[in-house]
Tab-separated table of C-alpha atoms in Angstrom:
chain	number	residue	atom	x	y	z
A	1109	MET	CA	-36.328	-15.840	3.148
A	1110	TYR	CA	-35.118	-18.857	1.733
A	1111	LYS	CA	-36.252	-18.147	-1.951
A	1112	ILE	CA	-34.211	-14.947	-1.703
A	1113	ILE	CA	-31.253	-16.945	-0.550
A	1114	VAL	CA	-31.567	-19.469	-3.130
A	1115	THR	CA	-32.106	-16.713	-5.863
A	1116	ALA	CA	-29.075	-15.039	-4.559
A	1117	MET	CA	-26.956	-17.946	-4.691
A	1118	LEU	CA	-28.155	-18.879	-8.269
A	1119	LEU	CA	-27.006	-15.220	-9.029
A	1120	LEU	CA	-23.690	-15.493	-7.565
A	1121	LEU	CA	-22.899	-19.029	-9.187
A	1122	SER	CA	-24.154	-18.509	-12.758
A	1123	GLY	CA	-23.280	-16.319	-15.553
A	1124	ASN	CA	-19.790	-15.729	-17.340
A	1125	ALA	CA	-16.912	-15.226	-14.909
A	1126	LEU	CA	-14.452	-12.507	-15.789
A	1127	ALA	CA	-11.589	-10.254	-13.614
A	1128	CYS	CA	-8.079	-10.940	-13.806
A	1129	ASP	CA	-4.811	-9.037	-13.552
A	1130	ILE	CA	-4.081	-9.621	-17.151
A	1131	CYS	CA	-0.345	-8.718	-17.856
A	1132	GLY	CA	-0.384	-8.177	-14.060
A	1133	CYS	CA	-2.071	-4.760	-14.665
A	1134	SER	CA	-2.310	-2.466	-11.745
A	1135	ALA	CA	-6.121	-2.641	-11.704
A	1136	GLY	CA	-6.443	-5.865	-10.081
A	1137	GLY	CA	-9.479	-7.502	-8.744
A	1138	ASN	CA	-10.269	-6.455	-5.257
A	1139	TYR	CA	-11.562	-8.911	-2.923
A	1140	PHE	CA	-13.159	-8.010	0.161
A	1141	GLY	CA	-12.259	-11.439	1.955
A	1142	ILE	CA	-14.000	-12.605	5.030
A	1143	LEU	CA	-15.227	-9.662	6.720
A	1144	PRO	CA	-15.488	-9.548	10.525
A	1145	LYS	CA	-18.550	-8.040	12.491
A	1146	PHE	CA	-20.822	-7.081	9.886
A	1147	GLN	CA	-22.330	-3.863	11.829
A	1148	GLN	CA	-19.129	-2.485	12.846
A	1149	ASN	CA	-16.586	0.085	11.313
A	1150	PHE	CA	-13.382	-0.739	10.598
A	1151	ALA	CA	-9.887	0.759	9.329
A	1152	GLY	CA	-7.071	-1.357	8.315
A	1153	VAL	CA	-4.090	-1.808	5.937
A	1154	ARG	CA	-3.669	-4.718	3.615
A	1155	TYR	CA	-0.948	-6.007	1.261
A	1156	GLN	CA	-1.335	-7.840	-1.968
A	1157	TYR	CA	1.559	-9.479	-3.877
A	1158	ARG	CA	1.061	-10.837	-7.453
A	1159	SER	CA	3.689	-12.139	-9.918
A	1160	PHE	CA	3.429	-12.926	-13.753
A	1161	GLU	CA	5.540	-14.351	-16.448
A	1162	SER	CA	5.215	-13.110	-19.846
A	1163	ARG	CA	6.810	-15.099	-22.576
A	1164	ALA	CA	8.407	-13.518	-25.749
A	1165	HIS	CA	5.874	-12.043	-28.051
A	1166	GLU	CA	6.026	-8.951	-29.741
A	1167	SER	CA	2.425	-7.870	-28.945
A	1168	ILE	CA	3.068	-8.488	-25.233
A	1169	SER	CA	6.317	-7.285	-24.294
A	1170	GLU	CA	8.344	-4.561	-25.958
A	1171	ASN	CA	10.796	-5.983	-28.794
A	1172	GLY	CA	9.492	-9.418	-27.838
A	1173	GLN	CA	11.368	-9.911	-24.684
A	1174	ALA	CA	10.081	-12.132	-22.157
A	1175	SER	CA	9.547	-10.488	-18.693
A	1176	MET	CA	8.392	-11.060	-15.200
A	1177	GLU	CA	6.116	-8.644	-13.565
A	1178	TYR	CA	5.892	-8.115	-9.703
A	1179	PHE	CA	2.941	-6.158	-8.345
A	1180	GLN	CA	2.638	-5.172	-4.690
A	1181	THR	CA	-0.274	-3.179	-3.470
A	1182	THR	CA	-0.429	-1.792	0.103
A	1183	GLU	CA	-3.701	-0.054	0.806
A	1184	LEU	CA	-5.468	1.686	3.471
A	1185	TRP	CA	-9.058	0.366	3.435
A	1186	GLY	CA	-12.128	0.978	5.767
A	1187	ARG	CA	-15.666	0.273	6.200
A	1188	TYR	CA	-18.105	2.945	7.861
A	1189	VAL	CA	-21.504	1.549	8.753
A	1190	LEU	CA	-24.055	4.283	8.062
A	1191	ASN	CA	-27.045	2.508	9.155
A	1192	LYS	CA	-28.185	-1.298	9.501
A	1193	ARG	CA	-28.683	-1.322	5.533
A	1194	LEU	CA	-25.931	0.791	4.265
A	1195	GLN	CA	-22.220	0.449	4.569
A	1196	MET	CA	-19.459	2.388	2.860
A	1197	PHE	CA	-16.014	0.983	1.705
A	1198	ALA	CA	-13.000	2.991	1.048
A	1199	PHE	CA	-9.664	1.877	-0.570
A	1200	LEU	CA	-6.332	4.151	-0.897
A	1201	PRO	CA	-3.660	2.027	-2.524
A	1202	PHE	CA	-0.103	2.469	-3.061
A	1203	ASN	CA	1.426	0.416	-5.902
A	1204	ARG	CA	4.825	-0.784	-6.408
A	1205	ASN	CA	5.146	-2.449	-9.891
A	1206	LYS	CA	8.293	-4.027	-11.310
A	1207	ARG	CA	8.969	-5.561	-14.659
A	1208	VAL	CA	12.298	-7.305	-15.228
A	1209	GLU	CA	13.431	-8.088	-18.742
A	1210	ASP	CA	16.670	-9.395	-19.917
A	1211	THR	CA	18.103	-5.917	-20.747
A	1212	LYS	CA	16.324	-3.674	-18.246
A	1213	THR	CA	14.203	-3.657	-14.946
A	1214	THR	CA	11.519	-0.840	-14.535
A	1215	VAL	CA	10.121	-0.008	-11.375
A	1216	VAL	CA	7.230	2.467	-10.447
A	1217	SER	CA	6.098	3.227	-7.105
A	1218	SER	CA	3.106	5.607	-6.628
A	1219	LEU	CA	-0.433	6.299	-5.285
A	1220	GLY	CA	-3.041	4.129	-7.222
A	1221	ASP	CA	-6.570	4.694	-7.930
A	1222	ILE	CA	-8.840	5.465	-4.751
A	1223	THR	CA	-12.142	3.340	-4.917
A	1224	ALA	CA	-15.278	4.131	-2.910
A	1225	ILE	CA	-17.987	1.443	-2.749
A	1226	ALA	CA	-21.490	1.558	-1.051
A	1227	ASN	CA	-22.971	-1.939	-0.082
A	1228	PHE	CA	-26.565	-2.594	0.784
A	1229	VAL	CA	-27.238	-5.205	3.446
A	1230	ILE	CA	-29.867	-7.254	1.798
A	1231	ILE	CA	-29.905	-10.030	4.554
A	1232	ASN	CA	-28.391	-9.966	7.952
A	1233	SER	CA	-29.446	-12.751	10.369
A	1234	ASP	CA	-26.189	-12.549	12.419
A	1235	SER	CA	-28.224	-13.208	15.671
A	1236	SER	CA	-27.147	-15.834	18.328
A	1237	CYS	CA	-30.804	-17.217	18.371
A	1238	LYS	CA	-30.550	-18.312	14.676
A	1239	ARG	CA	-29.230	-21.761	13.796
A	1240	TYR	CA	-28.006	-20.274	10.553
A	1241	LYS	CA	-26.479	-16.916	10.287
A	1242	HIS	CA	-26.637	-15.370	6.759
A	1243	LEU	CA	-25.351	-12.286	5.402
A	1244	LEU	CA	-26.074	-10.917	1.893
A	1245	GLN	CA	-24.739	-7.651	0.591
A	1246	ILE	CA	-24.866	-6.139	-2.686
A	1247	GLY	CA	-23.124	-2.738	-3.814
A	1248	GLY	CA	-21.319	-0.694	-6.246
A	1249	GLY	CA	-19.076	2.147	-6.542
A	1250	ILE	CA	-16.402	4.170	-8.407
A	1251	LYS	CA	-12.820	3.965	-8.841
A	1252	THR	CA	-11.208	7.377	-9.692
A	1253	PRO	CA	-7.991	7.934	-11.771
A	1254	THR	CA	-5.909	9.255	-8.810
A	1255	GLY	CA	-3.070	7.117	-9.850
A	1256	LYS	CA	-0.376	7.951	-12.492
A	1257	HIS	CA	-0.841	6.449	-15.877
A	1258	GLU	CA	1.406	8.538	-18.114
A	1259	ILE	CA	4.671	7.492	-16.659
A	1260	ILE	CA	7.502	7.925	-19.241
A	1261	ARG	CA	11.088	6.301	-19.063
A	1262	ASN	CA	13.580	7.131	-21.517
A	1263	GLY	CA	11.197	8.864	-23.688
A	1264	ILE	CA	8.679	6.111	-24.025
A	1265	MET	CA	5.443	5.807	-22.085
A	1266	LEU	CA	5.303	2.637	-19.987
A	1267	ASN	CA	2.774	0.014	-20.753
A	1268	GLN	CA	-0.575	0.850	-19.279
A	1269	ASN	CA	-0.550	-2.456	-17.452
A	1270	ILE	CA	2.573	-1.448	-15.290
A	1271	GLN	CA	1.407	2.085	-14.613
A	1272	PRO	CA	0.254	2.673	-10.986
A	1273	GLY	CA	-3.134	3.899	-12.234
A	1274	THR	CA	-5.534	3.295	-15.039
A	1275	GLY	CA	-6.241	6.884	-15.936
A	1276	SER	CA	-10.060	6.124	-16.044
A	1277	PHE	CA	-13.162	6.068	-13.990
A	1278	ASP	CA	-14.219	2.390	-13.489
A	1279	PHE	CA	-17.367	0.997	-11.960
A	1280	PRO	CA	-17.085	-2.031	-9.819
A	1281	ILE	CA	-20.161	-3.844	-8.630
A	1282	ASN	CA	-20.140	-6.623	-5.937
A	1283	ALA	CA	-22.103	-9.045	-4.097
A	1284	ILE	CA	-21.211	-10.995	-0.950
A	1285	TYR	CA	-22.972	-13.730	0.626
A	1286	ALA	CA	-21.796	-15.589	3.967
A	1287	LEU	CA	-23.427	-18.452	5.670
A	1288	ARG	CA	-22.451	-20.080	9.167
A	1289	HIS	CA	-23.944	-22.996	10.938
A	1290	LYS	CA	-22.236	-23.702	14.201
A	1291	GLN	CA	-18.703	-23.881	13.365
A	1292	ILE	CA	-18.807	-24.182	9.679
A	1293	GLY	CA	-19.309	-21.302	7.227
A	1294	PHE	CA	-19.553	-20.665	3.672
A	1295	ASN	CA	-18.479	-17.399	2.030
A	1296	THR	CA	-18.635	-16.266	-1.510
A	1297	GLU	CA	-18.247	-12.823	-3.186
A	1298	MET	CA	-18.554	-11.776	-6.783
A	1299	GLY	CA	-17.284	-8.624	-8.588
A	1300	TYR	CA	-17.604	-7.138	-11.959
A	1301	THR	CA	-15.929	-3.987	-12.747
A	1302	PHE	CA	-16.957	-1.824	-15.880
A	1303	ASN	CA	-13.727	-0.125	-17.110
A	1304	SER	CA	-14.080	3.261	-19.274
A	1305	PRO	CA	-11.199	4.466	-21.597
A	1306	ASN	CA	-8.536	6.663	-20.402
A	1307	ASN	CA	-7.090	9.741	-22.306
A	1308	GLN	CA	-4.733	7.532	-24.104
A	1309	HIS	CA	-7.669	5.668	-25.687
A	1310	PHE	CA	-6.699	2.620	-23.840
A	1311	GLN	CA	-9.522	0.685	-21.889
A	1312	PHE	CA	-8.881	-2.361	-19.726
A	1313	GLY	CA	-11.210	-5.154	-20.450
A	1314	ASN	CA	-14.197	-5.599	-18.211
A	1315	ARG	CA	-13.523	-7.920	-15.238
A	1316	PHE	CA	-15.339	-10.733	-13.332
A	1317	SER	CA	-14.529	-12.402	-10.217
A	1318	ILE	CA	-16.062	-15.031	-8.266
A	1319	VAL	CA	-14.626	-16.661	-5.075
A	1320	ALA	CA	-16.061	-19.276	-2.679
A	1321	ARG	CA	-14.551	-20.316	0.503
A	1322	ILE	CA	-15.342	-22.708	3.178
A	1323	PHE	CA	-14.163	-21.829	6.649
A	1324	TYR	CA	-14.201	-23.268	10.117
A	1325	TRP	CA	-14.890	-21.102	12.996
A	1326	LYS	CA	-13.339	-21.790	16.554
A	1327	LYS	CA	-13.560	-19.430	19.457
A	1328	PHE	CA	-11.110	-19.454	22.468
A	1329	LYS	CA	-12.117	-17.020	25.174
A	1330	GLN	CA	-11.579	-13.635	23.275
A	1331	THR	CA	-10.017	-15.212	20.309
A	1332	ILE	CA	-11.383	-16.308	17.054
A	1333	LEU	CA	-9.630	-18.599	14.555
A	1334	LEU	CA	-10.888	-19.034	11.259
A	1335	PRO	CA	-9.032	-21.084	8.643
A	1336	SER	CA	-10.358	-21.369	5.114
A	1337	ILE	CA	-9.956	-22.999	1.689
A	1338	GLY	CA	-11.494	-22.160	-1.441
A	1339	MET	CA	-11.543	-21.558	-5.046
A	1340	ALA	CA	-11.626	-18.387	-7.205
A	1341	PHE	CA	-12.333	-17.802	-10.878
A	1342	GLU	CA	-11.552	-14.501	-12.699
A	1343	LYS	CA	-12.003	-13.713	-16.439
A	1344	THR	CA	-11.378	-10.449	-18.209
A	1345	LYS	CA	-12.292	-9.249	-21.550
A	1346	ASN	CA	-9.939	-8.289	-24.150
A	1347	ASP	CA	-8.182	-4.671	-23.727
A	1348	LEU	CA	-9.358	-2.135	-26.262
A	1349	ILE	CA	-7.331	0.768	-27.864
A	1350	SER	CA	-9.547	3.325	-29.695
A	1351	SER	CA	-12.426	0.568	-29.161
A	1352	ILE	CA	-10.132	-2.043	-31.056
A	1353	LYS	CA	-10.011	-5.467	-29.290
A	1354	GLN	CA	-6.333	-6.027	-28.503
A	1355	ASP	CA	-4.937	-9.532	-29.257
A	1356	TYR	CA	-2.970	-11.497	-26.602
A	1357	THR	CA	-4.957	-9.570	-23.593
A	1358	GLY	CA	-8.016	-10.960	-21.686
A	1359	GLY	CA	-8.488	-14.592	-20.391
A	1360	GLU	CA	-9.401	-16.516	-17.505
A	1361	ILE	CA	-7.883	-18.204	-14.560
A	1362	VAL	CA	-8.882	-20.577	-11.600
A	1363	LEU	CA	-7.023	-20.211	-8.329
A	1364	ALA	CA	-7.022	-22.475	-5.349
A	1365	ASN	CA	-6.824	-20.495	-2.049
A	1366	VAL	CA	-6.090	-21.156	1.598
A	1367	GLY	CA	-6.317	-18.658	4.339
A	1368	PHE	CA	-6.277	-18.119	7.878
A	1369	ASP	CA	-7.880	-15.215	9.773
A	1370	MET	CA	-7.644	-14.349	13.406
A	1371	TYR	CA	-9.801	-11.964	15.567
A	1372	TYR	CA	-8.899	-10.887	18.991
A	1373	LYS	CA	-11.064	-8.173	20.603
A	1374	ASN	CA	-10.996	-5.249	18.093
A	1375	ILE	CA	-8.197	-6.532	15.903
A	1376	SER	CA	-8.260	-8.749	12.887
A	1377	LEU	CA	-5.272	-10.369	11.202
A	1378	GLY	CA	-5.391	-12.492	7.959
A	1379	ILE	CA	-3.356	-14.050	5.453
A	1380	THR	CA	-4.431	-15.704	2.187
A	1381	TYR	CA	-2.410	-17.672	-0.467
A	1382	LYS	CA	-3.532	-18.276	-3.864
A	1383	LYS	CA	-2.016	-20.651	-6.392
A	1384	PRO	CA	-3.110	-20.825	-10.241
A	1385	MET	CA	-4.663	-24.206	-11.054
A	1386	THR	CA	-5.554	-23.578	-14.709
A	1387	GLU	CA	-5.339	-20.404	-16.692
A	1388	SER	CA	-5.514	-19.056	-20.304
A	1389	ILE	CA	-4.264	-15.429	-20.202
A	1390	GLY	CA	-2.941	-13.281	-23.020
A	1391	GLY	CA	-3.438	-16.098	-25.689
A	1392	GLY	CA	-1.505	-18.383	-23.271
A	1393	TYR	CA	1.728	-16.017	-23.342
A	1394	ILE	CA	1.013	-15.014	-19.728
A	1395	SER	CA	1.278	-17.183	-16.691
A	1396	ASN	CA	0.154	-16.217	-13.233
A	1397	ARG	CA	2.607	-17.142	-10.203
A	1398	GLN	CA	1.503	-17.128	-6.662
A	1399	ARG	CA	-0.440	-14.571	-5.092
A	1400	LEU	CA	-0.243	-13.611	-1.381
A	1401	SER	CA	-2.343	-11.119	0.629
A	1402	ALA	CA	-2.266	-10.158	4.131
A	1403	ASN	CA	-4.523	-7.775	6.114
A	1404	PHE	CA	-4.849	-5.923	9.351
A	1405	ILE	CA	-8.135	-4.613	10.691
A	1406	TYR	CA	-9.121	-2.626	13.725
A	1407	LEU	CA	-12.713	-2.685	14.477
A	1408	PHE	CA	-14.342	0.430	16.204
B	957	MET	CA	-11.410	63.399	-10.009
B	958	LYS	CA	-8.368	61.925	-7.903
B	959	THR	CA	-10.367	58.571	-7.639
B	960	ILE	CA	-10.732	58.415	-11.370
B	961	LYS	CA	-7.124	58.925	-11.886
B	962	ILE	CA	-6.199	56.217	-9.408
B	963	ILE	CA	-8.790	53.773	-10.888
B	964	SER	CA	-7.492	54.703	-14.324
B	965	PHE	CA	-3.845	54.168	-13.406
B	966	ILE	CA	-4.712	50.737	-11.778
B	967	ALA	CA	-6.649	49.786	-14.931
B	968	PHE	CA	-3.766	50.763	-17.118
B	969	LEU	CA	-1.460	48.700	-15.022
B	970	PHE	CA	-3.675	45.649	-15.091
B	971	ILE	CA	-4.137	45.892	-18.795
B	972	SER	CA	-0.467	46.178	-19.327
B	973	ILE	CA	0.415	43.267	-17.076
B	974	VAL	CA	-2.109	41.040	-18.980
B	975	PHE	CA	-0.966	42.161	-22.352
B	976	PHE	CA	2.744	41.497	-21.224
B	977	GLU	CA	1.642	38.234	-19.872
B	978	SER	CA	-0.044	37.304	-23.055
B	979	CYS	CA	2.782	38.323	-25.121
B	980	GLN	CA	5.216	36.069	-23.252
B	981	LYS	CA	2.896	33.118	-23.648
B	982	GLU	CA	2.895	33.705	-27.439
B	983	GLN	CA	6.487	33.832	-27.412
B	984	ALA	CA	6.805	30.824	-25.096
B	985	ASP	CA	5.575	27.773	-27.484
B	986	THR	CA	7.884	27.310	-30.378
B	987	ALA	CA	8.789	23.945	-29.258
B	988	VAL	CA	7.854	21.402	-31.555
B	989	PRO	CA	6.445	17.918	-30.551
B	990	GLU	CA	8.889	15.140	-29.919
B	991	PHE	CA	8.937	11.548	-30.923
B	992	THR	CA	10.492	8.561	-29.205
B	993	VAL	CA	10.145	5.795	-31.428
B	994	LEU	CA	10.409	2.067	-30.209
B	995	GLU	CA	9.431	0.473	-33.285
B	996	PRO	CA	9.950	0.419	-36.289
B	997	MET	CA	13.615	1.394	-36.469
B	998	LEU	CA	15.275	2.708	-39.499
B	999	GLY	CA	15.657	0.018	-42.020
B	1000	ASP	CA	13.678	-2.714	-40.239
B	1001	THR	CA	12.135	-5.476	-42.160
B	1002	ALA	CA	8.592	-6.173	-41.381
B	1003	VAL	CA	7.204	-9.703	-42.019
B	1004	GLY	CA	3.443	-10.099	-42.050
B	1005	GLU	CA	2.899	-6.963	-40.052
B	1006	THR	CA	4.124	-3.626	-39.121
B	1007	HIS	CA	4.460	-2.908	-35.379
B	1008	ILE	CA	4.190	0.766	-34.699
B	1009	GLU	CA	4.922	1.940	-31.096
B	1010	PHE	CA	6.043	5.343	-30.177
B	1011	THR	CA	5.424	8.123	-27.601
B	1012	VAL	CA	4.962	11.784	-28.654
B	1013	THR	CA	5.182	14.633	-26.253
B	1014	ASP	CA	4.714	18.404	-26.324
B	1015	ASN	CA	5.357	21.083	-23.589
B	1016	ALA	CA	1.906	22.946	-24.305
B	1017	GLY	CA	-0.421	20.107	-25.676
B	1018	LEU	CA	-0.999	18.208	-28.641
B	1019	ASP	CA	-3.607	18.794	-31.192
B	1020	ASP	CA	-3.374	16.273	-33.974
B	1021	LEU	CA	-1.442	13.195	-34.773
B	1022	VAL	CA	-1.378	11.184	-37.909
B	1023	VAL	CA	0.505	8.047	-38.803
B	1024	THR	CA	0.878	6.786	-42.504
B	1025	ILE	CA	2.527	4.186	-44.341
B	1026	LYS	CA	3.325	4.832	-47.766
B	1027	ASP	CA	4.806	2.715	-50.698
B	1028	LYS	CA	7.402	3.773	-53.161
B	1029	SER	CA	4.763	5.166	-55.524
B	1030	GLU	CA	3.534	7.403	-52.509
B	1031	THR	CA	0.321	5.417	-52.246
B	1032	VAL	CA	-1.115	5.494	-48.638
B	1033	ILE	CA	-1.539	1.954	-47.673
B	1034	TYR	CA	-2.160	2.755	-43.791
B	1035	SER	CA	-3.375	6.151	-42.174
B	1036	LYS	CA	-4.509	6.680	-38.585
B	1037	HIS	CA	-5.556	9.860	-36.961
B	1038	SER	CA	-5.491	9.830	-33.144
B	1039	ASN	CA	-7.402	12.182	-31.040
B	1040	VAL	CA	-4.778	13.643	-28.874
B	1041	LEU	CA	-6.191	17.144	-28.363
B	1042	ASP	CA	-4.560	18.769	-25.092
B	1043	LEU	CA	-2.686	15.834	-24.189
B	1044	LYS	CA	1.152	16.404	-23.446
B	1045	VAL	CA	1.957	12.859	-23.765
B	1046	PHE	CA	0.569	10.115	-25.904
B	1047	ALA	CA	1.623	6.474	-26.507
B	1048	PHE	CA	0.753	5.085	-30.082
B	1049	HIS	CA	0.787	1.494	-30.506
B	1050	ASP	CA	-0.929	-0.184	-33.437
B	1051	HIS	CA	-0.036	-3.195	-35.800
B	1052	TYR	CA	-1.087	-3.049	-39.412
B	1053	HIS	CA	-1.118	-6.245	-41.374
B	1054	LEU	CA	0.892	-6.150	-44.697
B	1055	ASP	CA	-1.414	-7.814	-47.100
B	1056	GLY	CA	-0.540	-8.217	-50.848
B	1057	ILE	CA	3.192	-8.006	-50.332
B	1058	THR	CA	4.759	-10.456	-52.802
B	1059	SER	CA	8.296	-9.430	-52.695
B	1060	ILE	CA	10.784	-7.280	-50.615
B	1061	THR	CA	8.954	-3.748	-50.710
B	1062	PRO	CA	10.493	-0.614	-49.322
B	1063	LEU	CA	7.888	1.513	-47.425
B	1064	ILE	CA	7.962	4.773	-45.424
B	1065	VAL	CA	6.346	5.180	-41.907
B	1066	THR	CA	5.494	8.661	-41.465
B	1067	LEU	CA	4.563	10.203	-37.940
B	1068	MET	CA	3.301	13.729	-37.917
B	1069	ALA	CA	2.349	15.462	-34.917
B	1070	MET	CA	1.146	19.149	-34.207
B	1071	ASP	CA	0.644	20.844	-31.085
B	1072	LYS	CA	-1.830	23.417	-30.165
B	1073	SER	CA	0.317	26.396	-31.348
B	1074	GLY	CA	0.747	24.768	-34.937
B	1075	ASN	CA	4.268	23.688	-34.241
B	1076	THR	CA	4.656	20.568	-36.540
B	1077	LYS	CA	7.025	17.711	-36.275
B	1078	THR	CA	7.342	15.043	-38.872
B	1079	LYS	CA	9.565	11.975	-38.949
B	1080	GLU	CA	10.025	9.485	-41.705
B	1081	ILE	CA	11.232	6.031	-41.016
B	1082	PRO	CA	12.132	4.004	-44.196
B	1083	ILE	CA	11.465	0.153	-43.530
B	1084	PHE	CA	11.124	-2.760	-45.723
B	1085	ALA	CA	8.264	-5.266	-45.832
B	1086	LYS	CA	8.510	-8.948	-46.718
B	1087	PRO	CA	5.996	-11.490	-47.842
């Protein structure tokens, strides 16, 4: 058992890391967060806010203008436990993307790309008789091009990174590991997305992300409080147009995150704040600002 | 006999409708593709590289798109075909490095799009290149 855990940990913590919202694209990394009650179904809604600053460069913003970009995603999501070994996740996002330049502001609001993921439970020792509780899941899925990706304003198609959808079938894979001993726990998740080109011959760079959190578990009668702190690393490869690597795209970022989750009976509420610590994105022309996410889950 | 007449009449009606519809469709698409160019603009001066960015649209669907840059002797120094088959909208974005420019040189950027019905639109944008 411990060999499997050690191997899994090494897999999670090694390799090149990649997955970021370069240029604040709508195909942002999709974190699961600290999921409650591993063997129960849930449905919920979550909100993510991300903002970026793009400095003037003709390859990044039209006519060399600097811009601020704001991305808000509100999505319905859920988990359905098929059996002890297999869980299905589904994500139905609605995106509101905004780009503010000196001379104009562009806002698009639309359904995003629907994602479905199947996760296999490799280890689940969530039993009260165990001193250490472990969970290891690995899985993968498909992101379908249900979001618009050819929105035109004043005759010009908006940049792909501000469109609500990517227009491509993409294939995310993930691994989640959680460990808890008494009131202290550790959670990590890793994801990699293989992106394919859309009909505009545009292909977002493949993305990698890894996040690790330490949490404190405290139960008060029927309420569980779970504050957490952690670090995330994301890296994305360069975007491609007609298979040609695009300059000033791709990059990597390290974020510090702090979160607070609360569980009461069948309800879970959570909030996470992420602040960039160091980054090199878009050749240094793009800076991430804060990220905020909140979620509500109903377990059944 | 009566049944045959009814069937023949219905078949005649059906064929007529199909024929009429297909005639209408043939008449419908005379619209040429449309360009909306972000860069370059007429008379722009490119230094080091040319940034070409435009959107082309067509009501029925595109068939071909070619972008070329020629110098004053009509020599093609840049040419790019894009696979736009059946697309109603396509965003073109490319950068061409202007190597070997030693003085201010007039160039012509030509955009040519053809739709599935053979309607063609060509747009020429004279620019200048500077070393």
